[in-house]
Short mmCIF file of N, CA and C in Angstrom, two decimals:
data_model
loop_
_atom_site.label_atom_id
_atom_site.label_comp_id
_atom_site.label_asym_id
_atom_site.label_seq_id
_atom_site.Cartn_x
_atom_site.Cartn_y
_atom_site.Cartn_z
N MET A 25 252.30 73.48 169.38
CA MET A 25 250.92 73.44 169.81
C MET A 25 250.04 73.88 168.64
N ALA A 26 249.01 73.14 168.35
CA ALA A 26 248.10 73.47 167.25
C ALA A 26 247.26 74.68 167.62
N HIS A 27 246.76 75.36 166.61
CA HIS A 27 246.00 76.60 166.84
C HIS A 27 244.75 76.36 167.67
N TYR A 28 244.04 75.25 167.44
CA TYR A 28 242.81 75.02 168.21
C TYR A 28 243.11 74.76 169.67
N ASN A 29 244.29 74.26 170.01
CA ASN A 29 244.65 74.08 171.42
C ASN A 29 244.87 75.42 172.10
N ILE A 30 245.43 76.39 171.37
CA ILE A 30 245.60 77.72 171.93
C ILE A 30 244.24 78.34 172.23
N GLN A 31 243.28 78.18 171.32
CA GLN A 31 241.93 78.70 171.56
C GLN A 31 241.33 78.08 172.81
N ALA A 32 241.48 76.78 172.96
CA ALA A 32 240.91 76.10 174.12
C ALA A 32 241.56 76.60 175.40
N MET A 33 242.89 76.75 175.40
CA MET A 33 243.58 77.21 176.58
C MET A 33 243.11 78.61 176.98
N LEU A 34 242.99 79.52 176.02
CA LEU A 34 242.56 80.87 176.32
C LEU A 34 241.13 80.90 176.85
N SER A 35 240.26 80.09 176.31
CA SER A 35 238.88 80.12 176.77
C SER A 35 238.77 79.58 178.19
N TYR A 36 239.60 78.59 178.56
CA TYR A 36 239.57 78.10 179.93
C TYR A 36 240.08 79.15 180.91
N MET A 37 241.08 79.91 180.50
CA MET A 37 241.67 80.88 181.41
C MET A 37 240.76 82.09 181.64
N LEU A 38 239.83 82.35 180.74
CA LEU A 38 238.98 83.53 180.84
C LEU A 38 237.63 83.25 181.48
N ILE A 39 237.47 82.09 182.10
CA ILE A 39 236.22 81.76 182.78
C ILE A 39 236.13 82.58 184.07
N ALA A 40 234.98 83.17 184.31
CA ALA A 40 234.79 83.96 185.52
C ALA A 40 233.36 83.83 186.00
N PRO A 41 233.14 83.84 187.32
CA PRO A 41 231.76 83.80 187.81
C PRO A 41 231.03 85.10 187.48
N LEU A 42 229.71 85.06 187.47
CA LEU A 42 228.93 86.25 187.16
C LEU A 42 229.17 87.36 188.17
N HIS A 43 229.18 87.01 189.44
CA HIS A 43 229.46 87.97 190.51
C HIS A 43 230.65 87.42 191.31
N PRO A 44 231.87 87.94 191.09
CA PRO A 44 233.03 87.38 191.77
C PRO A 44 232.94 87.48 193.29
N ASN A 45 232.32 88.52 193.80
CA ASN A 45 232.17 88.70 195.24
C ASN A 45 230.70 88.97 195.56
N PRO A 46 229.88 87.91 195.61
CA PRO A 46 228.45 88.14 195.87
C PRO A 46 228.25 88.76 197.26
N THR A 47 227.43 89.80 197.32
CA THR A 47 227.22 90.51 198.58
C THR A 47 225.89 90.19 199.23
N ASN A 48 224.95 89.64 198.48
CA ASN A 48 223.67 89.30 199.09
C ASN A 48 223.23 87.91 198.64
N ASP A 49 222.14 87.45 199.22
CA ASP A 49 221.66 86.10 198.95
C ASP A 49 221.25 85.92 197.49
N MET A 50 220.66 86.96 196.89
CA MET A 50 220.23 86.85 195.50
C MET A 50 221.43 86.65 194.57
N GLU A 51 222.50 87.41 194.76
CA GLU A 51 223.69 87.25 193.93
C GLU A 51 224.31 85.87 194.11
N ARG A 52 224.28 85.34 195.31
CA ARG A 52 224.79 83.98 195.54
C ARG A 52 223.97 82.95 194.79
N ARG A 53 222.65 83.10 194.80
CA ARG A 53 221.78 82.18 194.06
C ARG A 53 222.01 82.28 192.56
N ILE A 54 222.16 83.51 192.07
CA ILE A 54 222.44 83.70 190.64
C ILE A 54 223.72 82.99 190.26
N ASN A 55 224.76 83.11 191.07
CA ASN A 55 226.02 82.42 190.79
C ASN A 55 225.83 80.91 190.74
N GLU A 56 224.98 80.38 191.59
CA GLU A 56 224.75 78.94 191.62
C GLU A 56 223.94 78.47 190.41
N LEU A 57 222.99 79.28 189.95
CA LEU A 57 222.09 78.85 188.89
C LEU A 57 222.57 79.15 187.48
N CYS A 58 223.32 80.22 187.32
CA CYS A 58 223.71 80.65 185.97
C CYS A 58 225.01 79.99 185.53
N LEU A 59 225.16 79.89 184.22
CA LEU A 59 226.41 79.39 183.65
C LEU A 59 227.46 80.48 183.74
N LYS A 60 228.70 80.06 183.76
CA LYS A 60 229.79 81.02 183.75
C LYS A 60 230.02 81.52 182.33
N TYR A 61 230.50 82.74 182.24
CA TYR A 61 230.81 83.31 180.93
C TYR A 61 232.10 82.71 180.40
N HIS A 62 232.15 82.49 179.11
CA HIS A 62 233.36 82.04 178.43
C HIS A 62 233.67 83.05 177.33
N THR A 63 234.91 83.29 177.10
CA THR A 63 235.33 84.11 175.97
C THR A 63 235.98 83.19 174.97
N TYR A 64 235.45 83.16 173.77
CA TYR A 64 235.98 82.31 172.71
C TYR A 64 236.57 83.19 171.62
N MET A 65 237.71 82.77 171.11
CA MET A 65 238.31 83.46 169.97
C MET A 65 237.89 82.70 168.72
N VAL A 66 237.46 83.42 167.70
CA VAL A 66 237.02 82.77 166.47
C VAL A 66 237.84 83.29 165.29
N GLU A 67 238.01 82.43 164.30
CA GLU A 67 238.70 82.80 163.08
C GLU A 67 237.67 83.23 162.05
N MET A 68 238.06 84.16 161.19
CA MET A 68 237.15 84.58 160.12
C MET A 68 237.86 84.49 158.79
N ASP A 69 237.21 83.85 157.83
CA ASP A 69 237.72 83.77 156.47
C ASP A 69 237.15 84.97 155.72
N VAL A 70 237.98 85.98 155.49
CA VAL A 70 237.51 87.22 154.88
C VAL A 70 237.01 86.99 153.46
N ASP A 71 237.68 86.12 152.71
CA ASP A 71 237.27 85.86 151.33
C ASP A 71 235.91 85.18 151.27
N TYR A 72 235.68 84.23 152.17
CA TYR A 72 234.42 83.49 152.17
C TYR A 72 233.35 84.19 153.01
N GLY A 73 233.77 84.98 153.98
CA GLY A 73 232.84 85.69 154.84
C GLY A 73 232.18 84.79 155.87
N ALA A 74 232.93 83.82 156.40
CA ALA A 74 232.38 82.88 157.37
C ALA A 74 233.23 82.89 158.64
N VAL A 75 232.58 82.67 159.77
CA VAL A 75 233.27 82.54 161.05
C VAL A 75 233.13 81.10 161.50
N MET A 76 234.26 80.43 161.75
CA MET A 76 234.22 79.05 162.23
C MET A 76 234.20 79.07 163.75
N LEU A 77 233.23 78.38 164.34
CA LEU A 77 233.17 78.29 165.79
C LEU A 77 234.29 77.39 166.28
N PRO A 78 234.91 77.70 167.42
CA PRO A 78 235.96 76.83 167.96
C PRO A 78 235.42 75.41 168.19
N MET A 79 236.28 74.43 167.99
CA MET A 79 235.86 73.03 168.13
C MET A 79 235.33 72.75 169.53
N MET A 80 235.96 73.32 170.55
CA MET A 80 235.51 73.09 171.92
C MET A 80 234.08 73.59 172.10
N PHE A 81 233.79 74.78 171.58
CA PHE A 81 232.45 75.34 171.67
C PHE A 81 231.46 74.48 170.89
N SER A 82 231.86 74.06 169.69
CA SER A 82 231.00 73.23 168.84
C SER A 82 230.64 71.93 169.53
N HIS A 83 231.61 71.29 170.16
CA HIS A 83 231.34 70.02 170.84
C HIS A 83 230.46 70.22 172.08
N ASP A 84 230.68 71.31 172.81
CA ASP A 84 229.91 71.56 174.03
C ASP A 84 228.45 71.92 173.75
N PHE A 85 228.20 72.67 172.67
CA PHE A 85 226.87 73.21 172.43
C PHE A 85 226.25 72.77 171.11
N GLU A 86 226.80 71.73 170.48
CA GLU A 86 226.33 71.31 169.15
C GLU A 86 224.83 71.04 169.10
N ASP A 87 224.30 70.37 170.12
CA ASP A 87 222.88 70.03 170.10
C ASP A 87 221.98 71.23 170.39
N GLN A 88 222.53 72.33 170.88
CA GLN A 88 221.73 73.51 171.20
C GLN A 88 221.79 74.58 170.11
N ILE A 89 222.67 74.42 169.13
CA ILE A 89 222.82 75.42 168.07
C ILE A 89 221.79 75.13 166.99
N GLN A 90 220.94 76.11 166.72
CA GLN A 90 219.87 75.98 165.73
C GLN A 90 220.37 76.42 164.35
N GLN A 91 219.46 76.45 163.35
CA GLN A 91 219.82 76.84 161.99
C GLN A 91 220.15 78.34 161.91
N TYR A 92 219.53 79.13 162.76
CA TYR A 92 219.81 80.56 162.82
C TYR A 92 220.26 80.91 164.23
N ALA A 93 221.17 81.87 164.33
CA ALA A 93 221.65 82.34 165.63
C ALA A 93 221.49 83.85 165.67
N THR A 94 221.27 84.38 166.86
CA THR A 94 221.18 85.82 167.04
C THR A 94 222.39 86.29 167.83
N LEU A 95 223.14 87.20 167.26
CA LEU A 95 224.29 87.79 167.93
C LEU A 95 223.89 89.17 168.43
N VAL A 96 224.34 89.52 169.64
CA VAL A 96 224.04 90.82 170.22
C VAL A 96 225.36 91.50 170.56
N ASP A 97 225.55 92.71 170.05
CA ASP A 97 226.79 93.43 170.34
C ASP A 97 226.62 94.27 171.61
N PRO A 98 227.70 94.92 172.09
CA PRO A 98 227.61 95.68 173.34
C PRO A 98 226.58 96.81 173.32
N LYS A 99 226.18 97.28 172.13
CA LYS A 99 225.18 98.36 172.05
C LYS A 99 223.77 97.82 171.85
N ASN A 100 223.57 96.54 172.08
CA ASN A 100 222.28 95.86 171.97
C ASN A 100 221.75 95.77 170.54
N ASN A 101 222.61 95.90 169.54
CA ASN A 101 222.21 95.64 168.16
C ASN A 101 222.15 94.14 167.97
N GLN A 102 221.09 93.65 167.33
CA GLN A 102 220.93 92.21 167.14
C GLN A 102 221.10 91.86 165.67
N PHE A 103 221.83 90.76 165.43
CA PHE A 103 222.10 90.29 164.08
C PHE A 103 221.69 88.83 163.99
N GLU A 104 220.83 88.50 163.04
CA GLU A 104 220.45 87.10 162.83
C GLU A 104 221.32 86.55 161.71
N ILE A 105 221.97 85.42 161.97
CA ILE A 105 222.89 84.85 160.99
C ILE A 105 222.57 83.38 160.76
N LEU A 106 222.97 82.88 159.61
CA LEU A 106 222.76 81.49 159.23
C LEU A 106 223.89 80.64 159.80
N VAL A 107 223.55 79.46 160.31
CA VAL A 107 224.53 78.52 160.84
C VAL A 107 224.63 77.35 159.87
N GLU A 108 225.84 77.10 159.37
CA GLU A 108 226.07 76.00 158.44
C GLU A 108 227.00 74.98 159.09
N ARG A 109 226.71 73.70 158.83
CA ARG A 109 227.53 72.61 159.38
C ARG A 109 228.10 71.79 158.23
N ASN A 110 229.34 71.34 158.41
CA ASN A 110 229.93 70.37 157.50
C ASN A 110 230.90 69.50 158.30
N ASN A 111 231.66 68.66 157.63
CA ASN A 111 232.57 67.74 158.33
C ASN A 111 233.67 68.45 159.09
N GLN A 112 234.00 69.67 158.71
CA GLN A 112 235.11 70.39 159.33
C GLN A 112 234.69 71.24 160.52
N GLY A 113 233.41 71.52 160.67
CA GLY A 113 232.98 72.32 161.81
C GLY A 113 231.66 73.02 161.58
N ILE A 114 231.38 73.97 162.47
CA ILE A 114 230.16 74.77 162.41
C ILE A 114 230.57 76.20 162.07
N TYR A 115 229.90 76.78 161.07
CA TYR A 115 230.25 78.11 160.59
C TYR A 115 229.06 79.05 160.71
N LEU A 116 229.34 80.31 161.05
CA LEU A 116 228.35 81.38 161.01
C LEU A 116 228.59 82.10 159.69
N THR A 117 227.57 82.14 158.82
CA THR A 117 227.82 82.67 157.47
C THR A 117 227.02 83.92 157.17
N MET A 118 225.88 83.78 156.55
CA MET A 118 225.13 84.93 156.03
C MET A 118 224.29 85.58 157.11
N GLY A 119 224.28 86.90 157.11
CA GLY A 119 223.44 87.58 158.07
C GLY A 119 223.65 89.06 158.06
#
């Protein structure tokens, strides 16, 4: 099995609704309107300092990815990074 197939398999298995057991009408509506969370594993080239987005993610969201992206960590720190595209994929580089 190729490495990108393993990434795709893991991301499909980690899909979960926002509220697994909605208790009120508002939570049910949120589940219907919001997208489900996906967990994607990414590779990083330490020498080049770039993160390649998984092919599945790139194909699903290619038209929505702008020149700059903002990443937010669990402590609400925000990082603006440059998005570069080439024939091999989409990379997150400088930031």
